[in-house]
Amino acid sequence: MQAEPVQPPIRASAVIRNIKQLVTVAQQPIEGASGALQVLNNAALAVYHGRIVWIGPDNEAEPLFLSTRQDGITIVDAQGAVVTPGFVDSHTHLVFAGQRAEEFHLRRAGVSYAELLAQGKGILTTVEATRKADAETLLALAQRRLHLMRDHGTTTVEIKSGYGLDRINEEACLHIINNLKALEERTSSSVPQQVRVVPTFLAAHVLPPEYRERRADYLDLVVEELLPSFVGLAHFCDVFCEAEAFTVEECRRILRRARDLGYRLKIHADQLSPSGGARLAAELGATSADHLDHASDEDLKALRDAGVVATLLPGCSYTLRSPYPSARRLLDLGLTVALATDCNPGTSYCENMQMMIGLAMAEMDMSLEEALTAATINGAKALALEEEIGSIEIGKRCELALWQLEDYREIGYHFGVNLVQSTLTLL
Ligand SMILES: [Zn+2]
């Protein structure tokens, strides 16, 4: 009779047990997992120094970890929760003051965006309010929104500047985003729930009013002064490529300079009209092109061939009452599709990624599996973080959402309430 081979103990600092359903969204096959999202029932996972080192059946965790008498091992009881990767919200404008509820209701009453602008409303209202607010207020407002996101299952948030639009205020907003990042990296509670923050510089959001007659001067300021001095404060540089904002040529100039300085690139592309933004994203090798409501099939194929992630933002269609872009069309063309909130006070005031999944399923022809993939691993791809986060796999960071559900397929079905019980990020 052959002796049982002795399995060498795996070093772990924490083991999460009693997971009813582990929805891994793994990109590589996991033993015992099934379906498009690689789901394991009655599972456990182990973590060492913040990285997942083992995934398997709960009943195998006991002998593997507890009998090896490892010192300082933390056991987390998931109490039968469904567990998914934390959401990766790859497009938000969280740092702002004021709100635009009046504008929202006027638009519903039939007042056009051009009329609103003529009345001095729209994005410039937010620029004015943000410039007037002090840094403490802006930080507190952004942190409250960030914690709402976390409470709805998000563990990574990209945050753009773009309501400062001059040296002092853009720099202040980027510092606030970086301060938020530092605050979130410090854990205070016994259940660690940090949110990872990714800063983006978006000076080319709209032309600031004081530059109305001096457009070229604003571009010079962004390209020659702001981009070089903000290296290290932002990972990404983003532009709003649209008739109401900046032309393809202007965006190309900004993004080329940004790329040379080491920023990664994003573009608000083809949202309100066929602006040429998607083509530019493909040409420059941007990490993502976002919105894409008016992108042609040729534009989309160019994005696909250049490996640019297509980020869809259904909250804008909801708020603007405009037709939803068809995610099905993008998926059929073979694009990598991400979903994000675009949380901002004008066109999508929503912190909740569960809502985006619901809208994507109801209005954009996505299956739950496609929408969950778009909200996790594909969001990570839209931030070039797919090696670190976005799925539950060996070697990745342990950044999870715990759900009060019997089955993950209740997501989108049981709607309008928060189904996430907590997030969990183990370091
Ligand atoms: Zn946006």
Tab-separated table of C-alpha atoms and ligand atoms in Angstrom:
chain	number	residue	atom	x	y	z
A	1	MET	CA	0.000	0.000	0.000
A	2	GLN	CA	1.325	3.387	-0.965
A	3	ALA	CA	1.456	6.147	1.618
A	4	GLU	CA	-0.571	9.309	0.944
A	5	PRO	CA	1.808	11.895	-0.447
A	6	VAL	CA	2.295	14.599	2.156
A	7	GLN	CA	1.173	17.903	0.753
A	8	PRO	CA	3.605	20.666	1.678
A	9	PRO	CA	1.856	23.366	3.711
A	10	ILE	CA	1.037	26.578	1.915
A	11	ARG	CA	2.054	29.681	3.797
A	12	ALA	CA	-0.945	31.879	4.448
A	13	SER	CA	-1.612	34.951	6.553
A	14	ALA	CA	-5.406	34.660	6.204
A	15	VAL	CA	-7.922	32.069	5.083
A	16	ILE	CA	-11.447	33.056	4.059
A	17	ARG	CA	-13.783	30.151	4.689
A	18	ASN	CA	-17.442	29.300	4.338
A	19	ILE	CA	-17.997	30.931	0.932
A	20	LYS	CA	-21.246	29.624	-0.540
A	21	GLN	CA	-20.366	30.615	-4.085
A	22	LEU	CA	-16.990	31.979	-5.193
A	23	VAL	CA	-17.499	33.818	-8.485
A	24	THR	CA	-13.865	34.063	-9.565
A	25	VAL	CA	-14.218	35.671	-13.053
A	26	ALA	CA	-10.890	33.841	-13.573
A	27	GLN	CA	-9.135	34.212	-16.898
A	28	GLN	CA	-7.478	30.782	-16.540
A	29	PRO	CA	-9.417	27.583	-15.767
A	30	ILE	CA	-9.721	26.814	-12.045
A	31	GLU	CA	-10.030	23.176	-10.948
A	32	GLY	CA	-13.590	22.362	-9.946
A	33	ALA	CA	-14.991	25.691	-11.188
A	34	SER	CA	-17.671	25.954	-13.849
A	35	GLY	CA	-19.415	28.361	-16.202
A	36	ALA	CA	-18.337	31.535	-17.939
A	37	LEU	CA	-17.451	33.135	-14.587
A	38	GLN	CA	-15.596	30.073	-13.201
A	39	VAL	CA	-17.805	29.617	-10.146
A	40	LEU	CA	-16.803	27.353	-7.235
A	41	ASN	CA	-19.391	26.223	-4.677
A	42	ASN	CA	-18.601	25.835	-0.938
A	43	ALA	CA	-15.197	27.371	-1.372
A	44	ALA	CA	-12.359	28.908	0.595
A	45	LEU	CA	-9.321	30.931	-0.341
A	46	ALA	CA	-6.005	31.715	1.299
A	47	VAL	CA	-3.979	34.901	1.190
A	48	TYR	CA	-0.336	35.636	1.955
A	49	HIS	CA	0.950	39.204	2.004
A	50	GLY	CA	-2.197	40.433	0.266
A	51	ARG	CA	-1.978	37.971	-2.608
A	52	ILE	CA	-4.203	34.975	-3.185
A	53	VAL	CA	-2.137	31.794	-2.775
A	54	TRP	CA	-4.819	29.106	-2.778
A	55	ILE	CA	-8.408	28.618	-3.959
A	56	GLY	CA	-10.312	25.400	-3.336
A	57	PRO	CA	-13.124	23.534	-1.604
A	58	ASP	CA	-13.810	24.676	1.952
A	59	ASN	CA	-13.388	21.171	3.351
A	60	GLU	CA	-9.817	21.030	2.061
A	61	ALA	CA	-8.872	24.276	3.812
A	62	GLU	CA	-9.009	22.715	7.294
A	63	PRO	CA	-6.192	20.155	6.923
A	64	LEU	CA	-4.164	22.355	4.616
A	65	PHE	CA	-3.977	25.396	6.826
A	66	LEU	CA	-5.228	24.697	10.319
A	67	SER	CA	-3.309	21.499	11.008
A	68	THR	CA	-0.013	23.077	9.973
A	69	ARG	CA	-0.167	25.358	13.037
A	70	GLN	CA	0.965	28.437	11.208
A	71	ASP	CA	1.484	31.397	13.483
A	72	GLY	CA	-0.673	34.480	13.182
A	73	ILE	CA	-3.104	33.057	10.632
A	74	THR	CA	-6.399	34.946	10.495
A	75	ILE	CA	-9.546	33.000	9.745
A	76	VAL	CA	-12.316	35.043	8.126
A	77	ASP	CA	-15.769	33.446	8.184
A	78	ALA	CA	-17.696	34.576	5.095
A	79	GLN	CA	-20.876	33.173	6.728
A	80	GLY	CA	-22.145	31.616	3.535
A	81	ALA	CA	-21.847	34.767	1.425
A	82	VAL	CA	-21.552	34.833	-2.332
A	83	VAL	CA	-18.143	36.342	-3.105
A	84	THR	CA	-17.089	38.159	-6.286
A	85	PRO	CA	-14.110	40.341	-7.162
A	86	GLY	CA	-14.719	43.907	-5.939
A	87	PHE	CA	-16.000	46.182	-8.682
A	88	VAL	CA	-13.460	48.231	-10.621
A	89	ASP	CA	-15.100	51.572	-11.446
A	90	SER	CA	-12.712	52.825	-14.135
A	91	HIS	CA	-14.345	56.186	-14.972
A	92	THR	CA	-15.480	58.732	-12.364
A	93	HIS	CA	-15.371	62.471	-11.662
A	94	LEU	CA	-15.717	62.283	-7.865
A	95	VAL	CA	-14.039	65.556	-6.873
A	96	PHE	CA	-16.609	68.306	-7.252
A	97	ALA	CA	-18.744	70.708	-5.240
A	98	GLY	CA	-22.406	71.591	-5.739
A	99	GLN	CA	-25.123	69.654	-7.534
A	100	ARG	CA	-27.199	70.176	-10.682
A	101	ALA	CA	-30.634	68.820	-9.789
A	102	GLU	CA	-32.360	71.861	-11.292
A	103	GLU	CA	-30.673	71.215	-14.636
A	104	PHE	CA	-31.684	67.534	-14.479
A	105	HIS	CA	-35.351	68.465	-14.071
A	106	LEU	CA	-35.248	71.255	-16.688
A	107	ARG	CA	-33.828	68.777	-19.190
A	108	ARG	CA	-36.639	66.378	-18.409
A	109	ALA	CA	-39.062	69.231	-19.039
A	110	GLY	CA	-37.610	69.573	-22.535
A	111	VAL	CA	-34.979	72.330	-22.186
A	112	SER	CA	-32.039	71.484	-24.462
A	113	TYR	CA	-28.406	71.331	-23.406
A	114	ALA	CA	-27.604	74.356	-25.644
A	115	GLU	CA	-30.325	76.378	-23.922
A	116	LEU	CA	-28.979	75.364	-20.527
A	117	LEU	CA	-25.497	76.504	-21.520
A	118	ALA	CA	-26.940	79.819	-22.705
A	119	GLN	CA	-28.481	80.200	-19.234
A	120	GLY	CA	-25.034	79.678	-17.707
A	121	LYS	CA	-25.815	76.141	-16.534
A	122	GLY	CA	-24.089	72.857	-17.411
A	123	ILE	CA	-20.520	71.838	-16.599
A	124	LEU	CA	-19.355	75.403	-15.930
A	125	THR	CA	-21.695	75.533	-12.908
A	126	THR	CA	-19.649	72.708	-11.404
A	127	VAL	CA	-16.344	74.378	-12.341
A	128	GLU	CA	-17.465	77.516	-10.517
A	129	ALA	CA	-18.638	75.658	-7.411
A	130	THR	CA	-15.489	73.520	-7.293
A	131	ARG	CA	-13.167	76.529	-7.626
A	132	LYS	CA	-15.006	78.242	-4.763
A	133	ALA	CA	-14.873	75.265	-2.376
A	134	ASP	CA	-11.925	74.779	-0.038
A	135	ALA	CA	-9.784	71.643	-0.130
A	136	GLU	CA	-11.190	70.221	3.111
A	137	THR	CA	-14.750	70.441	1.819
A	138	LEU	CA	-13.835	68.866	-1.528
A	139	LEU	CA	-11.989	66.042	0.219
A	140	ALA	CA	-14.909	65.364	2.572
A	141	LEU	CA	-17.422	65.350	-0.315
A	142	ALA	CA	-15.277	63.016	-2.414
A	143	GLN	CA	-14.663	60.694	0.522
A	144	ARG	CA	-18.378	60.405	1.219
A	145	ARG	CA	-18.979	59.418	-2.424
A	146	LEU	CA	-16.063	56.998	-2.324
A	147	HIS	CA	-17.485	55.276	0.750
A	148	LEU	CA	-20.879	54.999	-0.928
A	149	MET	CA	-19.123	53.257	-3.796
A	150	ARG	CA	-17.365	50.903	-1.382
A	151	ASP	CA	-20.640	50.138	0.403
A	152	HIS	CA	-22.054	49.068	-2.979
A	153	GLY	CA	-19.165	46.693	-3.693
A	154	THR	CA	-16.496	48.789	-5.410
A	155	THR	CA	-12.871	48.271	-4.353
A	156	THR	CA	-11.071	50.284	-7.074
A	157	VAL	CA	-12.052	53.734	-8.324
A	158	GLU	CA	-10.443	55.863	-11.004
A	159	ILE	CA	-10.948	59.585	-10.248
A	160	LYS	CA	-10.425	62.413	-12.733
A	161	SER	CA	-9.634	66.051	-12.107
A	162	GLY	CA	-11.284	68.421	-14.584
A	163	TYR	CA	-13.429	70.901	-12.656
A	164	GLY	CA	-10.477	73.118	-11.702
A	165	LEU	CA	-9.226	74.003	-15.174
A	166	ASP	CA	-6.365	76.235	-14.070
A	167	ARG	CA	-3.006	75.535	-12.477
A	168	ILE	CA	-4.036	76.148	-8.861
A	169	ASN	CA	-7.367	74.344	-8.961
A	170	GLU	CA	-6.308	71.370	-11.103
A	171	GLU	CA	-3.296	70.838	-8.845
A	172	ALA	CA	-5.516	71.120	-5.765
A	173	CYS	CA	-7.934	68.510	-7.186
A	174	LEU	CA	-5.089	66.114	-8.007
A	175	HIS	CA	-3.758	66.526	-4.455
A	176	ILE	CA	-7.224	65.765	-3.086
A	177	ILE	CA	-7.379	62.596	-5.180
A	178	ASN	CA	-3.933	61.587	-3.921
A	179	ASN	CA	-4.911	62.417	-0.319
A	180	LEU	CA	-7.996	60.237	-0.699
A	181	LYS	CA	-5.710	57.489	-1.964
A	182	ALA	CA	-3.479	57.815	1.103
A	183	LEU	CA	-6.474	57.902	3.470
A	184	GLU	CA	-7.924	54.780	1.903
A	185	GLU	CA	-4.617	52.919	2.123
A	186	ARG	CA	-4.683	53.294	5.914
A	187	THR	CA	-7.005	50.806	7.524
A	188	SER	CA	-8.871	51.860	10.609
A	189	SER	CA	-11.562	49.236	11.167
A	190	SER	CA	-11.132	45.615	12.150
A	191	VAL	CA	-12.549	44.540	8.794
A	192	PRO	CA	-10.207	46.040	6.211
A	193	GLN	CA	-12.179	47.763	3.452
A	194	GLN	CA	-9.689	49.952	1.624
A	195	VAL	CA	-10.556	51.406	-1.747
A	196	ARG	CA	-7.813	51.584	-4.352
A	197	VAL	CA	-7.747	55.012	-6.021
A	198	VAL	CA	-6.287	55.683	-9.490
A	199	PRO	CA	-5.761	59.394	-10.326
A	200	THR	CA	-6.352	60.846	-13.813
A	201	PHE	CA	-5.530	64.349	-15.089
A	202	LEU	CA	-8.351	65.809	-17.220
A	203	ALA	CA	-7.535	69.441	-17.920
A	204	ALA	CA	-9.071	69.133	-21.407
A	205	HIS	CA	-12.585	68.632	-20.022
A	206	VAL	CA	-14.076	71.923	-21.224
A	207	LEU	CA	-12.527	75.262	-22.187
A	208	PRO	CA	-12.419	77.447	-19.055
A	209	PRO	CA	-14.532	80.619	-19.483
A	210	GLU	CA	-11.592	82.980	-18.958
A	211	TYR	CA	-9.896	81.424	-22.025
A	212	ARG	CA	-12.909	81.824	-24.353
A	213	GLU	CA	-11.026	84.265	-26.579
A	214	ARG	CA	-7.635	82.609	-25.977
A	215	ARG	CA	-8.105	78.963	-26.808
A	216	ALA	CA	-4.517	78.434	-27.962
A	217	ASP	CA	-3.202	79.831	-24.673
A	218	TYR	CA	-5.127	77.234	-22.681
A	219	LEU	CA	-3.715	74.426	-24.807
A	220	ASP	CA	-0.204	75.814	-24.331
A	221	LEU	CA	-0.768	75.952	-20.580
A	222	VAL	CA	-1.897	72.308	-20.491
A	223	VAL	CA	0.811	70.977	-22.781
A	224	GLU	CA	3.811	73.079	-21.792
A	225	GLU	CA	3.191	73.676	-18.081
A	226	LEU	CA	0.578	71.489	-16.426
A	227	LEU	CA	1.375	68.088	-17.943
A	228	PRO	CA	5.109	68.255	-17.051
A	229	SER	CA	4.494	69.533	-13.521
A	230	PHE	CA	1.798	66.958	-12.672
A	231	VAL	CA	3.900	63.887	-13.517
A	232	GLY	CA	3.615	61.628	-10.473
A	233	LEU	CA	0.269	63.098	-9.395
A	234	ALA	CA	-1.731	61.205	-12.051
A	235	HIS	CA	-1.351	57.809	-13.765
A	236	PHE	CA	-3.584	58.714	-16.702
A	237	CYS	CA	-4.214	61.718	-18.908
A	238	ASP	CA	-7.743	61.990	-20.305
A	239	VAL	CA	-9.357	64.396	-22.810
A	240	PHE	CA	-12.945	65.184	-23.830
A	241	CYS	CA	-12.853	64.893	-27.629
A	242	GLU	CA	-16.140	66.487	-28.738
A	243	ALA	CA	-17.395	69.505	-30.713
A	244	GLU	CA	-18.384	71.196	-27.413
A	245	ALA	CA	-14.966	70.499	-25.906
A	246	PHE	CA	-11.714	69.778	-27.803
A	247	THR	CA	-10.961	68.813	-31.418
A	248	VAL	CA	-9.095	65.707	-32.551
A	249	GLU	CA	-6.018	67.830	-33.344
A	250	GLU	CA	-6.045	69.467	-29.921
A	251	CYS	CA	-6.533	66.131	-28.169
A	252	ARG	CA	-3.742	64.549	-30.223
A	253	ARG	CA	-1.325	67.278	-29.171
A	254	ILE	CA	-2.188	66.906	-25.463
A	255	LEU	CA	-2.109	63.120	-25.468
A	256	ARG	CA	1.146	62.813	-27.405
A	257	ARG	CA	2.850	65.068	-24.913
A	258	ALA	CA	1.287	63.126	-22.033
A	259	ARG	CA	2.452	59.823	-23.485
A	260	ASP	CA	6.000	61.164	-23.869
A	261	LEU	CA	5.934	62.151	-20.208
A	262	GLY	CA	4.887	58.643	-19.126
A	263	TYR	CA	1.139	59.045	-18.578
A	264	ARG	CA	-1.191	56.343	-19.834
A	265	LEU	CA	-4.037	57.604	-22.012
A	266	LYS	CA	-7.836	57.691	-21.921
A	267	ILE	CA	-10.320	59.479	-24.188
A	268	HIS	CA	-13.955	60.557	-23.771
A	269	ALA	CA	-14.772	59.526	-27.344
A	270	ASP	CA	-17.774	59.857	-29.681
A	271	GLN	CA	-20.282	60.490	-26.880
A	272	LEU	CA	-22.492	63.213	-28.382
A	273	SER	CA	-21.451	62.947	-32.049
A	274	PRO	CA	-18.962	61.021	-34.203
A	275	SER	CA	-16.029	63.093	-32.916
A	276	GLY	CA	-13.085	60.985	-34.130
A	277	GLY	CA	-12.122	60.192	-30.545
A	278	ALA	CA	-12.197	56.420	-30.987
A	279	ARG	CA	-9.882	56.598	-34.002
A	280	LEU	CA	-7.492	58.767	-32.028
A	281	ALA	CA	-7.543	56.296	-29.125
A	282	ALA	CA	-6.576	53.507	-31.545
A	283	GLU	CA	-3.891	55.642	-33.204
A	284	LEU	CA	-2.240	56.570	-29.900
A	285	GLY	CA	-2.649	53.195	-28.172
A	286	ALA	CA	-4.855	54.561	-25.383
A	287	THR	CA	-5.693	52.177	-22.539
A	288	SER	CA	-9.409	52.891	-22.944
A	289	ALA	CA	-11.899	54.832	-25.073
A	290	ASP	CA	-15.010	55.764	-23.111
A	291	HIS	CA	-18.677	56.428	-24.078
A	292	LEU	CA	-18.553	55.473	-27.820
A	293	ASP	CA	-22.295	56.102	-28.393
A	294	HIS	CA	-21.617	57.363	-31.925
A	295	ALA	CA	-18.610	55.218	-32.899
A	296	SER	CA	-18.902	53.458	-36.274
A	297	ASP	CA	-18.113	49.790	-36.863
A	298	GLU	CA	-14.840	50.875	-38.490
A	299	ASP	CA	-13.932	52.919	-35.392
A	300	LEU	CA	-14.728	49.964	-33.160
A	301	LYS	CA	-12.651	47.567	-35.241
A	302	ALA	CA	-9.718	50.001	-35.010
A	303	LEU	CA	-10.099	50.012	-31.203
A	304	ARG	CA	-10.243	46.226	-31.099
A	305	ASP	CA	-7.155	45.838	-33.294
A	306	ALA	CA	-5.219	48.330	-31.168
A	307	GLY	CA	-6.213	46.519	-27.940
A	308	VAL	CA	-8.082	49.539	-26.537
A	309	VAL	CA	-10.740	48.744	-23.906
A	310	ALA	CA	-14.210	50.106	-24.755
A	311	THR	CA	-15.807	51.558	-21.621
A	312	LEU	CA	-19.581	52.020	-21.640
A	313	LEU	CA	-21.315	54.375	-19.217
A	314	PRO	CA	-25.049	53.601	-19.079
A	315	GLY	CA	-25.658	56.166	-16.329
A	316	CYS	CA	-25.291	58.918	-18.960
A	317	SER	CA	-27.979	57.459	-21.199
A	318	TYR	CA	-30.238	57.132	-18.150
A	319	THR	CA	-29.697	60.774	-17.123
A	320	LEU	CA	-29.699	62.335	-20.610
A	321	ARG	CA	-32.563	60.087	-21.793
A	322	SER	CA	-30.494	59.310	-24.878
A	323	PRO	CA	-30.408	55.908	-26.604
A	324	TYR	CA	-28.183	53.375	-24.856
A	325	PRO	CA	-25.152	52.211	-26.834
A	326	SER	CA	-25.455	48.567	-27.836
A	327	ALA	CA	-22.947	46.535	-25.878
A	328	ARG	CA	-23.965	43.544	-27.993
A	329	ARG	CA	-22.620	45.217	-31.121
A	330	LEU	CA	-19.244	45.808	-29.433
A	331	LEU	CA	-19.090	42.302	-28.001
A	332	ASP	CA	-19.962	40.760	-31.369
A	333	LEU	CA	-17.125	42.754	-32.940
A	334	GLY	CA	-14.767	41.238	-30.375
A	335	LEU	CA	-14.044	44.264	-28.206
A	336	THR	CA	-13.162	44.147	-24.533
A	337	VAL	CA	-16.096	45.982	-22.911
A	338	ALA	CA	-15.902	47.611	-19.458
A	339	LEU	CA	-18.738	49.224	-17.486
A	340	ALA	CA	-18.274	52.227	-15.195
A	341	THR	CA	-20.486	54.758	-13.402
A	342	ASP	CA	-19.023	58.012	-14.837
A	343	CYS	CA	-20.146	59.397	-11.458
A	344	ASN	CA	-20.438	63.182	-11.981
A	345	PRO	CA	-22.995	65.858	-11.052
A	346	GLY	CA	-24.196	66.624	-14.585
A	347	THR	CA	-24.745	63.466	-16.598
A	348	SER	CA	-24.577	60.503	-14.181
A	349	TYR	CA	-24.865	61.125	-10.466
A	350	CYS	CA	-24.590	57.528	-9.295
A	351	GLU	CA	-21.981	55.742	-7.161
A	352	ASN	CA	-23.504	52.273	-7.569
A	353	MET	CA	-21.998	49.733	-9.986
A	354	GLN	CA	-24.907	47.339	-9.314
A	355	MET	CA	-27.109	49.924	-11.027
A	356	MET	CA	-24.795	49.954	-14.064
A	357	ILE	CA	-25.007	46.167	-14.281
A	358	GLY	CA	-28.803	46.384	-14.108
A	359	LEU	CA	-28.957	49.029	-16.850
A	360	ALA	CA	-26.505	47.098	-19.036
A	361	MET	CA	-28.704	44.001	-18.733
A	362	ALA	CA	-31.998	45.852	-19.203
A	363	GLU	CA	-31.018	48.324	-21.909
A	364	MET	CA	-27.734	47.252	-23.534
A	365	ASP	CA	-28.344	43.596	-24.264
A	366	MET	CA	-25.667	42.221	-21.936
A	367	SER	CA	-25.990	38.969	-20.032
A	368	LEU	CA	-25.291	39.015	-16.296
A	369	GLU	CA	-22.043	37.148	-16.935
A	370	GLU	CA	-20.932	39.729	-19.524
A	371	ALA	CA	-21.913	42.629	-17.278
A	372	LEU	CA	-20.102	41.218	-14.223
A	373	THR	CA	-17.003	40.622	-16.356
A	374	ALA	CA	-17.254	44.205	-17.649
A	375	ALA	CA	-17.547	45.567	-14.094
A	376	THR	CA	-14.567	43.621	-12.697
A	377	ILE	CA	-11.734	42.226	-14.839
A	378	ASN	CA	-12.482	44.440	-17.843
A	379	GLY	CA	-12.581	47.502	-15.576
A	380	ALA	CA	-9.141	46.417	-14.365
A	381	LYS	CA	-8.006	46.210	-18.003
A	382	ALA	CA	-9.309	49.755	-18.538
A	383	LEU	CA	-6.857	50.820	-15.806
A	384	ALA	CA	-3.998	48.528	-16.930
A	385	LEU	CA	-4.320	46.723	-13.574
A	386	GLU	CA	-5.474	43.322	-14.835
A	387	GLU	CA	-2.366	41.573	-13.499
A	388	GLU	CA	-3.212	42.788	-9.974
A	389	ILE	CA	-6.988	42.908	-9.573
A	390	GLY	CA	-10.362	42.262	-11.239
A	391	SER	CA	-10.591	38.497	-10.732
A	392	ILE	CA	-10.034	35.959	-7.970
A	393	GLU	CA	-6.966	34.010	-9.040
A	394	ILE	CA	-3.657	32.820	-7.615
A	395	GLY	CA	-1.186	35.697	-7.502
A	396	LYS	CA	-3.798	38.448	-7.519
A	397	ARG	CA	-4.689	40.899	-4.772
A	398	CYS	CA	-7.495	39.909	-2.411
A	399	GLU	CA	-10.072	42.670	-3.069
A	400	LEU	CA	-13.543	41.207	-2.766
A	401	ALA	CA	-17.247	41.988	-2.554
A	402	LEU	CA	-19.355	39.837	-0.199
A	403	TRP	CA	-23.010	39.514	-1.185
A	404	GLN	CA	-26.071	38.527	0.818
A	405	LEU	CA	-27.386	36.116	-1.802
A	406	GLU	CA	-28.190	32.468	-2.334
A	407	ASP	CA	-26.900	32.610	-5.894
A	408	TYR	CA	-24.992	35.260	-7.853
A	409	ARG	CA	-27.726	35.083	-10.523
A	410	GLU	CA	-29.934	37.143	-8.215
A	411	ILE	CA	-27.808	40.156	-9.258
A	412	GLY	CA	-29.888	42.202	-11.703
A	413	TYR	CA	-32.978	40.150	-10.866
A	414	HIS	CA	-33.471	41.504	-7.349
A	415	PHE	CA	-33.113	45.163	-8.244
A	416	GLY	CA	-33.118	48.624	-6.741
A	417	VAL	CA	-31.583	47.642	-3.387
A	418	ASN	CA	-27.999	47.157	-2.251
A	419	LEU	CA	-27.228	43.430	-2.279
A	420	VAL	CA	-23.611	43.860	-1.189
A	421	GLN	CA	-23.036	43.140	2.474
A	422	SER	CA	-19.432	44.421	2.600
A	423	THR	CA	-16.155	44.600	0.768
A	424	LEU	CA	-12.992	42.917	2.015
A	425	THR	CA	-9.458	43.834	1.067
A	426	LEU	CA	-6.747	41.780	2.747
A	427	LEU	CA	-3.202	43.111	2.776
B	1	ZN	ZN	-16.566	61.249	-17.898
